[in-house]
Every structure is written in C-alpha cells, then in structure tokens.
Amino acid sequence: MFRSWRIGRIFGVPTELHWSFLLVPVAILVYSYETGVGLRWSQVRWWSSITTLLFVFVLVHELGHALTAKACGVRAEKIILFPLGGGALIPTEPERVWQEVLIYAAGPLANVLLAVIALPLLLWQPGGWYMIQFYLNPFSNLIVAPTLTEQLLGITLAVNVVLAVGNLLPAYPLDGGRILRALLKHSLGDRRATVVATVLGILIGLGLIGLSIRLSDPVLSLSALFIVSFSALELNRGWQRRQLQRTALKDVLRPPPPDRVYASDTVARARVLFSRTDARVLPVYTNWNELSGFVEREVLHREAGREEPVRLHYEAEYITGTVEDDLLELTERIVAADVYGAAIYRGGVLDGFVFTEDVIVLLDRSPRRFYKRFRSPTSPSPGA
Ligand SMILES: [Zn+2]
C-alpha cells in the first residue's frame, strides 16, 4: 500500500513517486476516450500537460519545505509525490519556533513565487486580462478563445494561488495547521497546541466536504476527507500518549507466572500453561532459569505442532525496565525495539512484565470494550 519508487535526488533530496502514479496514465486515457469517436489524442496531450504541470507545482512546493529545512540545519529525509499532492518527510523538529514556521511556510511561498512569475507573463499576452477576470469570477463566461500559452499561464497562476491559499488553512495536517501548532506550542504546550490544530483540521475538513458536495468536486472531497482522517488520527495519538502518561506502570504489570515455560518445553505443555491465564504472551526461560524471550498464544495455536519445542516458536528478544519507568516512555521503547514486551525489575529483581497486548487493551476505546466496562460487576447493569 505504501510502496513508492525512488526517481532520484533533486537538490540532494531523495525523491520518490508513490505507486498510485500508475493510475495517472489510466485516468488520462479514460478521460480522453469518447464513445463512437475513440481516443482523442488532442485530449491525451492536453491532460498529459496538465498533470505534468501539477506534478511540477507540487514538487516545487515540497522542495520549498525540504530545502528550507536543510538551510535551518534539519535533515529532509525524502519527498514523496502522490498524483494529487505530496509530502516532505522531515523527521526532526528544528530548534526554534521561527525555523519551524519558516519550513512549513516555505511550501506555500514557493507556490506564491510561481504565481508571481506567471502573472506578468499572462498580462503580457493579448487575452491575459480576460483570463484573470475569468478566474476572479468563475461564473462569468470567457468571451475570447485563449491561446495555448494563455491557458497554460492561466492554469499556472490559478493552481498555484489555490495551492498556496489552500495549504495555509489553519487545519492540521496542512501547512497552515502545522504553523498554528508551532506558534501555539510555546504558550499552550505541545499537547494542547496539537488538540487545537487537529480539532480545527476536523472542523475545516468537514466544512470543505460540504463545499465539495455543493461544487460537486471529487478532488476537493478527497482532499477534505484526507484532512479529517489525518487530524482524527493525530488527535487520537495525542489521546493515547496522554492515557499512557497518566497510567502507572504497575497497572499493566503482570507478575511472573507461577509455572514457567521453558524453551525446551513442548508446544503442548506451553498451551496448557496458556489455558491457566488470560495473558496472550508468556515469558520463556532457558534451562538455567534465565529469562530468554516471549512466546505468543496465537503463534502456538496457529502454526506450531504439539510435539515441537517452544524453542522454534518464540522470540528470544526483550527489553528491560524498572518499576519507576514512565509507561509512555517504556511503550515507545517496546515499539522501537519491535518486541512483545519488557521485563520489569525492582531493585535488581524481576518484578513482572509489561506486554504490548495489555497496553493496547488500555488504549482500546472500541464500543464493545466500553459496553464491557459498563456491564462489569462493579457497575450495576440493567436487569441485575
Ligand atoms: Zn506543504
């Protein structure tokens, strides 16, 4: 789904094309086909030039971000280009707020620059002024037939103005939303600034969906949907981080199980031990009683033969922590190490385990879980 191809380095920034670009030639052919007439090559040429222009405008926008980041001493990992947009991957934040604002503003500013170049060139054309009047009032009729140069310059002007203004909307994850978050971070703190930018993202995105329906514009619908879902994801991520910060590590700590699973045990014995616990992951020990790694219930039930040793089916990797650790920080370490969990020590003695599975349950807000909590024995349930 996220496959993309490297097309080269542009000004030293690795640039990739997303696989969905394969759909562009298909879309051009579909748009240029007319029943009874066949493929209209003039249309193929027209749509190919338009998509190439769009591609260049988006690339210039992303280069604006990436090159400004480099100038601020921050690494731009890569640029990914999609048929209707792009993204510059800048993994680390710059030191100062004004640098962050500058990096995010540089994309729209690059589009402003293209528009500023196109404007006098268009005005210089005989029909240029009519084109501009036409763009300023889309419900008017174009009274002259513009030349190809006038059309291309007109599109350059209009698309770049739309790209600059659209991206400056204060809605996360657009550039404007990121600028707003950077500006608010100082006074509100990281978390609240993110909440403001993402809630605005959801509201503005919903407004744009409404507008796109009125204008019956599928491209705007898609972009608006993207804004809403990206904002919702980021809002949820913030909520999850907050949950983890608020939860004490001991609340998800599982004590060492009374019966140990050994790497030399058969799968059948390990399954019996799993049947005595609700844990989905159990620690695995060596014959010298040293902790060696973790085994997952699912794996043993799905792919392991009864008489096979557990040794073939467990992951001999884990990280360690202490009971004083922050749960958010520990979870981030577990995820970064890509392991099932962490062994937690208290004063040098093994105190228990934190498993990703248990952390996920803590973060699960699905309606089913809510219902389960509602029906739990501690709260009165209807009919009880
Ligand atoms: Zn941008």
mmCIF file of C-alpha atoms and ligand atoms in Angstrom:
data_model
loop_
_atom_site.group_PDB
_atom_site.id
_atom_site.type_symbol
_atom_site.label_atom_id
_atom_site.label_comp_id
_atom_site.label_asym_id
_atom_site.label_seq_id
_atom_site.Cartn_x
_atom_site.Cartn_y
_atom_site.Cartn_z
ATOM 1 C CA MET A 1 0.000 0.000 0.000
ATOM 2 C CA PHE A 2 2.820 2.409 0.809
ATOM 3 C CA ARG A 3 5.136 1.290 -1.977
ATOM 4 C CA SER A 4 6.965 4.026 -3.815
ATOM 5 C CA TRP A 5 9.861 4.281 -6.275
ATOM 6 C CA ARG A 6 12.933 6.445 -5.977
ATOM 7 C CA ILE A 7 13.213 8.694 -9.045
ATOM 8 C CA GLY A 8 16.428 10.375 -7.962
ATOM 9 C CA ARG A 9 17.818 13.129 -5.788
ATOM 10 C CA ILE A 10 16.617 16.638 -6.524
ATOM 11 C CA PHE A 11 18.903 19.289 -4.992
ATOM 12 C CA GLY A 12 20.238 16.474 -2.808
ATOM 13 C CA VAL A 13 16.788 15.426 -1.514
ATOM 14 C CA PRO A 14 15.802 11.809 -2.301
ATOM 15 C CA THR A 15 12.528 11.973 -4.224
ATOM 16 C CA GLU A 16 10.037 9.118 -4.588
ATOM 17 C CA LEU A 17 6.933 8.503 -6.679
ATOM 18 C CA HIS A 18 4.032 6.768 -4.959
ATOM 19 C CA TRP A 19 2.644 3.675 -6.747
ATOM 20 C CA SER A 20 -0.711 5.422 -7.277
ATOM 21 C CA PHE A 21 1.003 7.425 -10.049
ATOM 22 C CA LEU A 22 0.377 4.321 -12.178
ATOM 23 C CA LEU A 23 -3.276 5.374 -12.156
ATOM 24 C CA VAL A 24 -2.496 8.722 -13.828
ATOM 25 C CA PRO A 25 -1.953 7.423 -17.409
ATOM 26 C CA VAL A 26 -5.039 5.215 -16.976
ATOM 27 C CA ALA A 27 -7.114 8.212 -15.858
ATOM 28 C CA ILE A 28 -5.826 10.293 -18.791
ATOM 29 C CA LEU A 29 -6.823 7.583 -21.280
ATOM 30 C CA VAL A 30 -10.258 7.205 -19.683
ATOM 31 C CA TYR A 31 -10.843 10.977 -19.741
ATOM 32 C CA SER A 32 -9.711 11.224 -23.372
ATOM 33 C CA TYR A 33 -11.883 8.392 -24.639
ATOM 34 C CA GLU A 34 -15.190 9.195 -26.230
ATOM 35 C CA THR A 35 -17.678 6.521 -27.249
ATOM 36 C CA GLY A 36 -18.132 6.463 -31.004
ATOM 37 C CA VAL A 37 -15.078 8.664 -31.562
ATOM 38 C CA GLY A 38 -12.356 6.616 -29.837
ATOM 39 C CA LEU A 39 -9.257 8.027 -28.233
ATOM 40 C CA ARG A 40 -8.876 11.743 -28.829
ATOM 41 C CA TRP A 41 -5.158 12.416 -28.992
ATOM 42 C CA SER A 42 -5.558 16.159 -28.573
ATOM 43 C CA GLN A 43 -7.213 15.409 -25.211
ATOM 44 C CA VAL A 44 -4.417 12.972 -24.255
ATOM 45 C CA ARG A 45 -1.853 15.704 -24.971
ATOM 46 C CA TRP A 46 -3.877 18.292 -23.059
ATOM 47 C CA TRP A 47 -4.388 16.178 -19.914
ATOM 48 C CA SER A 48 -0.773 14.980 -20.013
ATOM 49 C CA SER A 49 0.472 18.574 -19.994
ATOM 50 C CA ILE A 50 -1.917 19.500 -17.187
ATOM 51 C CA THR A 51 -0.811 16.587 -14.974
ATOM 52 C CA THR A 52 2.855 17.316 -15.717
ATOM 53 C CA LEU A 53 2.308 20.948 -14.700
ATOM 54 C CA LEU A 54 0.534 19.878 -11.499
ATOM 55 C CA PHE A 55 3.367 17.482 -10.741
ATOM 56 C CA VAL A 56 5.910 20.306 -11.121
ATOM 57 C CA PHE A 57 3.892 22.673 -8.879
ATOM 58 C CA VAL A 58 3.653 20.070 -6.111
ATOM 59 C CA LEU A 59 7.342 19.208 -6.462
ATOM 60 C CA VAL A 60 8.318 22.886 -6.181
ATOM 61 C CA HIS A 61 6.100 23.160 -3.076
ATOM 62 C CA GLU A 62 7.753 20.162 -1.397
ATOM 63 C CA LEU A 63 11.229 21.351 -2.392
ATOM 64 C CA GLY A 64 10.353 24.631 -0.674
ATOM 65 C CA HIS A 65 9.869 22.708 2.593
ATOM 66 C CA ALA A 66 12.843 20.379 2.148
ATOM 67 C CA LEU A 67 15.416 22.977 1.108
ATOM 68 C CA THR A 68 14.345 25.426 3.824
ATOM 69 C CA ALA A 69 14.671 22.604 6.365
ATOM 70 C CA LYS A 70 18.196 21.933 5.142
ATOM 71 C CA ALA A 71 19.013 25.641 5.386
ATOM 72 C CA CYS A 72 17.793 25.539 9.006
ATOM 73 C CA GLY A 73 20.120 22.629 9.726
ATOM 74 C CA VAL A 74 17.355 19.968 9.796
ATOM 75 C CA ARG A 75 17.558 16.833 7.670
ATOM 76 C CA ALA A 76 14.905 16.366 4.970
ATOM 77 C CA GLU A 77 14.677 12.587 4.693
ATOM 78 C CA LYS A 78 12.755 12.462 1.429
ATOM 79 C CA ILE A 79 9.966 13.844 -0.717
ATOM 80 C CA ILE A 80 7.097 11.559 -1.705
ATOM 81 C CA LEU A 81 4.876 12.622 -4.598
ATOM 82 C CA PHE A 82 1.274 11.467 -4.976
ATOM 83 C CA PRO A 83 -0.904 12.196 -8.037
ATOM 84 C CA LEU A 84 -2.803 14.915 -6.144
ATOM 85 C CA GLY A 85 -0.190 16.079 -3.670
ATOM 86 C CA GLY A 86 2.997 15.275 -1.905
ATOM 87 C CA GLY A 87 4.869 15.344 1.339
ATOM 88 C CA ALA A 88 8.330 16.261 2.546
ATOM 89 C CA LEU A 89 9.451 13.937 5.329
ATOM 90 C CA ILE A 90 11.277 15.981 7.957
ATOM 91 C CA PRO A 91 11.745 13.641 10.926
ATOM 92 C CA THR A 92 13.218 16.051 13.465
ATOM 93 C CA GLU A 93 11.981 19.429 14.576
ATOM 94 C CA PRO A 94 14.231 22.466 14.265
ATOM 95 C CA GLU A 95 15.433 24.171 17.442
ATOM 96 C CA ARG A 96 13.489 27.407 17.166
ATOM 97 C CA VAL A 97 9.810 28.129 16.567
ATOM 98 C CA TRP A 98 10.520 30.647 13.790
ATOM 99 C CA GLN A 99 12.533 27.992 11.930
ATOM 100 C CA GLU A 100 9.592 25.560 12.158
ATOM 101 C CA VAL A 101 7.198 28.276 10.912
ATOM 102 C CA LEU A 102 9.585 29.113 8.075
ATOM 103 C CA ILE A 103 9.922 25.450 6.997
ATOM 104 C CA TYR A 104 6.134 24.990 6.825
ATOM 105 C CA ALA A 105 5.533 28.377 5.199
ATOM 106 C CA ALA A 106 8.183 27.758 2.536
ATOM 107 C CA GLY A 107 5.958 25.313 0.573
ATOM 108 C CA PRO A 108 3.077 27.763 0.019
ATOM 109 C CA LEU A 109 5.614 30.571 -0.529
ATOM 110 C CA ALA A 110 7.200 28.553 -3.347
ATOM 111 C CA ASN A 111 3.754 28.406 -4.997
ATOM 112 C CA VAL A 112 3.298 32.162 -4.472
ATOM 113 C CA LEU A 113 6.629 32.640 -6.241
ATOM 114 C CA LEU A 114 5.434 30.591 -9.257
ATOM 115 C CA ALA A 115 2.196 32.602 -9.358
ATOM 116 C CA VAL A 116 4.142 35.878 -9.171
ATOM 117 C CA ILE A 117 6.252 34.751 -12.139
ATOM 118 C CA ALA A 118 3.178 33.677 -14.147
ATOM 119 C CA LEU A 119 1.143 36.842 -13.511
ATOM 120 C CA PRO A 120 3.169 39.402 -15.580
ATOM 121 C CA LEU A 121 3.742 36.800 -18.318
ATOM 122 C CA LEU A 122 -0.004 36.262 -18.548
ATOM 123 C CA LEU A 123 -0.792 40.009 -18.511
ATOM 124 C CA TRP A 124 1.687 40.408 -21.357
ATOM 125 C CA GLN A 125 -0.447 38.109 -23.540
ATOM 126 C CA PRO A 126 -3.240 39.732 -25.624
ATOM 127 C CA GLY A 127 -6.034 37.772 -23.854
ATOM 128 C CA GLY A 128 -4.314 37.703 -20.438
ATOM 129 C CA TRP A 129 -6.504 40.252 -18.699
ATOM 130 C CA TYR A 130 -9.679 38.382 -19.772
ATOM 131 C CA MET A 131 -8.260 35.166 -18.334
ATOM 132 C CA ILE A 132 -7.669 36.828 -14.959
ATOM 133 C CA GLN A 133 -11.184 38.300 -14.940
ATOM 134 C CA PHE A 134 -12.497 34.841 -15.733
ATOM 135 C CA TYR A 135 -10.609 33.320 -12.773
ATOM 136 C CA LEU A 136 -11.759 36.097 -10.426
ATOM 137 C CA ASN A 137 -15.368 35.380 -11.319
ATOM 138 C CA PRO A 138 -15.770 31.701 -12.176
ATOM 139 C CA PHE A 139 -19.450 32.153 -13.011
ATOM 140 C CA SER A 140 -18.636 34.538 -15.858
ATOM 141 C CA ASN A 141 -18.094 33.395 -19.429
ATOM 142 C CA LEU A 142 -14.753 33.642 -21.158
ATOM 143 C CA ILE A 143 -15.504 35.877 -24.135
ATOM 144 C CA VAL A 144 -12.289 35.223 -26.054
ATOM 145 C CA ALA A 145 -10.797 31.858 -27.008
ATOM 146 C CA PRO A 146 -7.441 31.814 -25.187
ATOM 147 C CA THR A 147 -4.266 30.590 -26.882
ATOM 148 C CA LEU A 148 -2.417 27.552 -25.513
ATOM 149 C CA THR A 149 0.227 29.791 -23.858
ATOM 150 C CA GLU A 150 -2.502 31.854 -22.223
ATOM 151 C CA GLN A 151 -4.249 28.716 -20.976
ATOM 152 C CA LEU A 152 -1.071 27.224 -19.513
ATOM 153 C CA LEU A 153 -0.060 30.514 -17.865
ATOM 154 C CA GLY A 154 -3.601 30.926 -16.555
ATOM 155 C CA ILE A 155 -3.531 27.440 -15.052
ATOM 156 C CA THR A 156 -0.094 28.096 -13.531
ATOM 157 C CA LEU A 157 -1.403 31.250 -11.885
ATOM 158 C CA ALA A 158 -4.703 29.778 -10.667
ATOM 159 C CA VAL A 159 -3.409 26.423 -9.437
ATOM 160 C CA ASN A 160 -0.502 27.955 -7.524
ATOM 161 C CA VAL A 161 -2.740 30.516 -5.838
ATOM 162 C CA VAL A 162 -5.106 27.689 -4.828
ATOM 163 C CA LEU A 163 -2.187 25.546 -3.599
ATOM 164 C CA ALA A 164 -0.749 28.423 -1.533
ATOM 165 C CA VAL A 165 -4.062 29.556 -0.023
ATOM 166 C CA GLY A 166 -5.381 26.008 0.483
ATOM 167 C CA ASN A 167 -2.264 24.827 2.254
ATOM 168 C CA LEU A 168 -2.263 27.859 4.543
ATOM 169 C CA LEU A 169 -5.699 26.984 6.007
ATOM 170 C CA PRO A 170 -5.183 26.569 9.770
ATOM 171 C CA ALA A 171 -6.131 22.874 9.615
ATOM 172 C CA TYR A 172 -3.814 20.038 10.582
ATOM 173 C CA PRO A 173 -2.074 18.354 8.672
ATOM 174 C CA LEU A 174 -1.931 21.233 6.178
ATOM 175 C CA ASP A 175 0.999 23.634 6.408
ATOM 176 C CA GLY A 176 -1.220 26.301 7.990
ATOM 177 C CA GLY A 177 -2.264 23.877 10.742
ATOM 178 C CA ARG A 178 1.350 22.970 11.435
ATOM 179 C CA ILE A 179 2.333 26.647 11.565
ATOM 180 C CA LEU A 180 -0.518 27.288 14.017
ATOM 181 C CA ARG A 181 0.601 24.381 16.182
ATOM 182 C CA ALA A 182 4.213 25.601 16.182
ATOM 183 C CA LEU A 183 3.071 29.101 17.215
ATOM 184 C CA LEU A 184 0.743 27.821 19.973
ATOM 185 C CA LYS A 185 3.213 25.277 21.352
ATOM 186 C CA HIS A 186 5.097 27.943 23.263
ATOM 187 C CA SER A 187 2.099 29.247 25.208
ATOM 188 C CA LEU A 188 -0.193 26.176 25.343
ATOM 189 C CA GLY A 189 2.287 23.319 25.387
ATOM 190 C CA ASP A 190 2.686 20.553 22.837
ATOM 191 C CA ARG A 191 -0.450 18.594 23.678
ATOM 192 C CA ARG A 192 -2.960 21.456 23.742
ATOM 193 C CA ALA A 193 -1.469 23.023 20.603
ATOM 194 C CA THR A 194 -1.968 19.684 18.813
ATOM 195 C CA VAL A 195 -5.563 19.445 20.071
ATOM 196 C CA VAL A 196 -6.359 22.950 18.725
ATOM 197 C CA ALA A 197 -4.747 22.288 15.315
ATOM 198 C CA THR A 198 -6.339 18.854 14.864
ATOM 199 C CA VAL A 199 -9.828 19.881 16.036
ATOM 200 C CA LEU A 200 -9.631 22.799 13.585
ATOM 201 C CA GLY A 201 -8.489 20.259 10.989
ATOM 202 C CA ILE A 202 -11.594 18.133 11.584
ATOM 203 C CA LEU A 203 -13.966 21.150 11.549
ATOM 204 C CA ILE A 204 -12.444 22.815 8.469
ATOM 205 C CA GLY A 205 -12.204 19.412 6.730
ATOM 206 C CA LEU A 206 -15.917 18.771 7.375
ATOM 207 C CA GLY A 207 -16.715 22.251 6.046
ATOM 208 C CA LEU A 208 -14.695 21.519 2.904
ATOM 209 C CA ILE A 209 -16.552 18.216 2.431
ATOM 210 C CA GLY A 210 -19.808 20.200 2.479
ATOM 211 C CA LEU A 211 -18.374 22.702 -0.009
ATOM 212 C CA SER A 212 -17.107 19.917 -2.284
ATOM 213 C CA ILE A 213 -20.602 18.397 -2.398
ATOM 214 C CA ARG A 214 -22.068 21.798 -3.357
ATOM 215 C CA LEU A 215 -19.445 22.254 -6.080
ATOM 216 C CA SER A 216 -19.564 18.508 -6.950
ATOM 217 C CA ASP A 217 -15.765 18.490 -6.901
ATOM 218 C CA PRO A 218 -14.359 14.983 -6.258
ATOM 219 C CA VAL A 219 -10.764 16.218 -5.861
ATOM 220 C CA LEU A 220 -11.794 18.611 -3.101
ATOM 221 C CA SER A 221 -13.828 15.806 -1.457
ATOM 222 C CA LEU A 222 -10.795 13.534 -1.392
ATOM 223 C CA SER A 223 -8.511 16.243 -0.016
ATOM 224 C CA ALA A 224 -11.051 17.180 2.661
ATOM 225 C CA LEU A 225 -11.503 13.536 3.653
ATOM 226 C CA PHE A 226 -7.738 13.251 3.946
ATOM 227 C CA ILE A 227 -7.600 16.311 6.238
ATOM 228 C CA VAL A 228 -10.376 14.983 8.503
ATOM 229 C CA SER A 229 -8.908 11.480 8.832
ATOM 230 C CA PHE A 230 -5.335 12.690 9.354
ATOM 231 C CA SER A 231 -6.463 15.134 12.039
ATOM 232 C CA ALA A 232 -8.574 12.478 13.757
ATOM 233 C CA LEU A 233 -5.619 10.058 13.758
ATOM 234 C CA GLU A 234 -3.287 12.657 15.237
ATOM 235 C CA LEU A 235 -5.872 13.667 17.840
ATOM 236 C CA ASN A 236 -6.250 10.020 18.817
ATOM 237 C CA ARG A 237 -2.473 9.584 19.003
ATOM 238 C CA GLY A 238 -2.313 12.543 21.390
ATOM 239 C CA TRP A 239 -5.093 10.998 23.498
ATOM 240 C CA GLN A 240 -3.219 7.683 23.617
ATOM 241 C CA ARG A 241 0.012 9.348 24.704
ATOM 242 C CA ARG A 242 -1.885 11.195 27.433
ATOM 243 C CA GLN A 243 -3.505 7.927 28.586
ATOM 244 C CA LEU A 244 -0.107 6.261 28.833
ATOM 245 C CA GLN A 245 1.373 9.225 30.695
ATOM 246 C CA ARG A 246 -1.465 9.106 33.192
ATOM 247 C CA THR A 247 -1.349 5.342 33.770
ATOM 248 C CA ALA A 248 1.083 3.943 36.299
ATOM 249 C CA LEU A 249 3.317 1.171 35.020
ATOM 250 C CA LYS A 250 2.173 -1.123 37.843
ATOM 251 C CA ASP A 251 -1.395 -1.029 36.453
ATOM 252 C CA VAL A 252 -0.362 -3.072 33.413
ATOM 253 C CA LEU A 253 2.380 -5.042 35.146
ATOM 254 C CA ARG A 254 1.867 -8.805 35.046
ATOM 255 C CA PRO A 255 3.634 -10.736 37.819
ATOM 256 C CA PRO A 256 5.883 -13.633 36.718
ATOM 257 C CA PRO A 257 3.623 -16.694 36.156
ATOM 258 C CA PRO A 258 3.910 -19.475 38.823
ATOM 259 C CA ASP A 259 4.677 -22.142 36.185
ATOM 260 C CA ARG A 260 7.412 -21.290 33.757
ATOM 261 C CA VAL A 261 7.529 -22.008 30.034
ATOM 262 C CA TYR A 262 10.966 -23.313 29.044
ATOM 263 C CA ALA A 263 12.406 -23.076 25.553
ATOM 264 C CA SER A 264 12.838 -26.868 25.613
ATOM 265 C CA ASP A 265 9.174 -27.467 26.588
ATOM 266 C CA THR A 266 6.787 -28.940 24.053
ATOM 267 C CA VAL A 267 4.187 -26.700 22.482
ATOM 268 C CA ALA A 268 1.511 -28.908 24.116
ATOM 269 C CA ARG A 269 2.802 -28.059 27.632
ATOM 270 C CA ALA A 270 3.015 -24.335 26.809
ATOM 271 C CA ARG A 271 -0.603 -24.441 25.591
ATOM 272 C CA VAL A 272 -1.654 -25.922 28.946
ATOM 273 C CA LEU A 273 0.098 -23.069 30.750
ATOM 274 C CA PHE A 274 -1.645 -20.560 28.482
ATOM 275 C CA SER A 275 -5.006 -22.148 29.333
ATOM 276 C CA ARG A 276 -4.444 -21.156 33.001
ATOM 277 C CA THR A 277 -4.006 -17.454 32.267
ATOM 278 C CA ASP A 278 -5.675 -14.690 30.279
ATOM 279 C CA ALA A 279 -2.241 -13.409 29.204
ATOM 280 C CA ARG A 280 -1.684 -13.527 25.461
ATOM 281 C CA VAL A 281 2.081 -13.540 25.855
ATOM 282 C CA LEU A 282 4.212 -15.545 28.327
ATOM 283 C CA PRO A 283 7.905 -15.301 29.218
ATOM 284 C CA VAL A 284 10.166 -18.138 28.074
ATOM 285 C CA TYR A 285 13.124 -19.305 30.169
ATOM 286 C CA THR A 286 16.300 -21.276 29.445
ATOM 287 C CA ASN A 287 17.010 -24.490 31.318
ATOM 288 C CA TRP A 288 19.211 -22.404 33.633
ATOM 289 C CA ASN A 289 16.147 -20.389 34.614
ATOM 290 C CA GLU A 290 17.273 -17.288 32.814
ATOM 291 C CA LEU A 291 14.686 -15.179 31.036
ATOM 292 C CA SER A 292 15.196 -15.635 27.293
ATOM 293 C CA GLY A 293 12.223 -14.016 25.497
ATOM 294 C CA PHE A 294 8.473 -14.209 24.935
ATOM 295 C CA VAL A 295 6.019 -16.528 23.212
ATOM 296 C CA GLU A 296 2.599 -15.562 21.903
ATOM 297 C CA ARG A 297 -0.509 -17.673 22.435
ATOM 298 C CA GLU A 298 -1.743 -17.052 18.890
ATOM 299 C CA VAL A 299 1.519 -18.259 17.337
ATOM 300 C CA LEU A 300 1.417 -21.525 19.308
ATOM 301 C CA HIS A 301 -2.176 -22.223 18.346
ATOM 302 C CA ARG A 302 -1.861 -21.230 14.721
ATOM 303 C CA GLU A 303 1.404 -22.539 13.406
ATOM 304 C CA ALA A 304 3.037 -24.857 15.940
ATOM 305 C CA GLY A 305 2.859 -28.666 16.105
ATOM 306 C CA ARG A 306 2.012 -30.148 19.542
ATOM 307 C CA GLU A 307 5.259 -32.068 19.948
ATOM 308 C CA GLU A 308 7.544 -29.336 18.620
ATOM 309 C CA PRO A 309 9.720 -27.494 21.142
ATOM 310 C CA VAL A 310 8.734 -23.944 22.105
ATOM 311 C CA ARG A 311 12.294 -23.010 21.059
ATOM 312 C CA LEU A 312 11.146 -22.963 17.409
ATOM 313 C CA HIS A 313 8.275 -20.559 18.016
ATOM 314 C CA TYR A 314 9.310 -17.886 20.487
ATOM 315 C CA GLU A 315 11.103 -14.601 20.106
ATOM 316 C CA ALA A 316 14.390 -14.553 22.005
ATOM 317 C CA GLU A 317 14.310 -10.793 22.414
ATOM 318 C CA TYR A 318 13.031 -8.404 25.036
ATOM 319 C CA ILE A 319 13.885 -5.106 26.637
ATOM 320 C CA THR A 320 14.178 -4.271 30.320
ATOM 321 C CA GLY A 321 12.827 -1.508 32.503
ATOM 322 C CA THR A 322 12.272 -0.668 36.150
ATOM 323 C CA VAL A 323 9.055 -0.140 38.122
ATOM 324 C CA GLU A 324 9.846 3.579 38.302
ATOM 325 C CA ASP A 325 9.764 3.898 34.488
ATOM 326 C CA ASP A 326 7.229 6.069 32.718
ATOM 327 C CA LEU A 327 4.712 3.866 30.847
ATOM 328 C CA LEU A 328 4.697 6.116 27.751
ATOM 329 C CA GLU A 329 8.468 6.079 27.510
ATOM 330 C CA LEU A 330 8.592 2.296 28.085
ATOM 331 C CA THR A 331 5.903 1.669 25.426
ATOM 332 C CA GLU A 332 7.841 3.778 22.932
ATOM 333 C CA ARG A 333 10.945 1.690 23.658
ATOM 334 C CA ILE A 334 8.993 -1.573 23.218
ATOM 335 C CA VAL A 335 7.595 -0.364 19.876
ATOM 336 C CA ALA A 336 11.004 0.881 18.686
ATOM 337 C CA ALA A 337 12.639 -2.476 19.581
ATOM 338 C CA ASP A 338 9.722 -4.333 17.921
ATOM 339 C CA VAL A 339 9.422 -6.885 20.761
ATOM 340 C CA TYR A 340 6.442 -8.364 22.632
ATOM 341 C CA GLY A 341 7.243 -6.547 25.837
ATOM 342 C CA ALA A 342 9.620 -5.650 28.629
ATOM 343 C CA ALA A 343 10.902 -7.397 31.733
ATOM 344 C CA ILE A 344 10.463 -5.046 34.681
ATOM 345 C CA TYR A 345 12.922 -5.101 37.567
ATOM 346 C CA ARG A 346 12.641 -3.723 41.081
ATOM 347 C CA GLY A 347 15.952 -3.344 42.904
ATOM 348 C CA GLY A 348 17.635 -5.757 40.508
ATOM 349 C CA VAL A 349 14.970 -8.468 40.998
ATOM 350 C CA LEU A 350 12.494 -9.417 38.270
ATOM 351 C CA ASP A 351 9.140 -7.953 39.316
ATOM 352 C CA GLY A 352 6.966 -8.730 36.302
ATOM 353 C CA PHE A 353 6.289 -7.949 32.650
ATOM 354 C CA VAL A 354 4.687 -5.255 30.533
ATOM 355 C CA PHE A 355 3.262 -6.596 27.273
ATOM 356 C CA THR A 356 2.196 -4.514 24.259
ATOM 357 C CA GLU A 357 -1.012 -6.564 24.208
ATOM 358 C CA ASP A 358 -2.005 -5.238 27.646
ATOM 359 C CA VAL A 359 -1.109 -1.663 26.685
ATOM 360 C CA ILE A 360 -3.295 -1.966 23.566
ATOM 361 C CA VAL A 361 -6.248 -3.070 25.725
ATOM 362 C CA LEU A 362 -5.673 0.026 27.858
ATOM 363 C CA LEU A 363 -5.860 2.210 24.729
ATOM 364 C CA ASP A 364 -8.785 0.397 23.174
ATOM 365 C CA ARG A 365 -11.815 2.688 23.046
ATOM 366 C CA SER A 366 -13.973 0.467 20.874
ATOM 367 C CA PRO A 367 -17.702 0.442 21.662
ATOM 368 C CA ARG A 368 -17.508 -3.240 22.624
ATOM 369 C CA ARG A 369 -14.963 -2.512 25.304
ATOM 370 C CA PHE A 370 -16.995 0.417 26.557
ATOM 371 C CA TYR A 371 -20.008 -1.883 26.765
ATOM 372 C CA LYS A 372 -17.954 -4.497 28.616
ATOM 373 C CA ARG A 373 -16.801 -1.908 31.131
ATOM 374 C CA PHE A 374 -20.385 -0.761 31.570
ATOM 375 C CA ARG A 375 -21.506 -4.330 32.210
ATOM 376 C CA SER A 376 -18.598 -5.094 34.565
ATOM 377 C CA PRO A 377 -19.582 -6.427 38.031
ATOM 378 C CA THR A 378 -18.568 -3.176 39.753
ATOM 379 C CA SER A 379 -21.205 -1.160 37.929
ATOM 380 C CA PRO A 380 -24.895 -2.029 38.092
ATOM 381 C CA SER A 381 -26.167 -3.491 34.855
ATOM 382 C CA PRO A 382 -29.741 -3.420 33.653
ATOM 383 C CA GLY A 383 -31.771 -6.335 34.948
ATOM 384 C CA ALA A 384 -29.187 -7.359 37.571
HETATM 385 ZN ZN ZN B 1 3.287 21.844 2.302
#
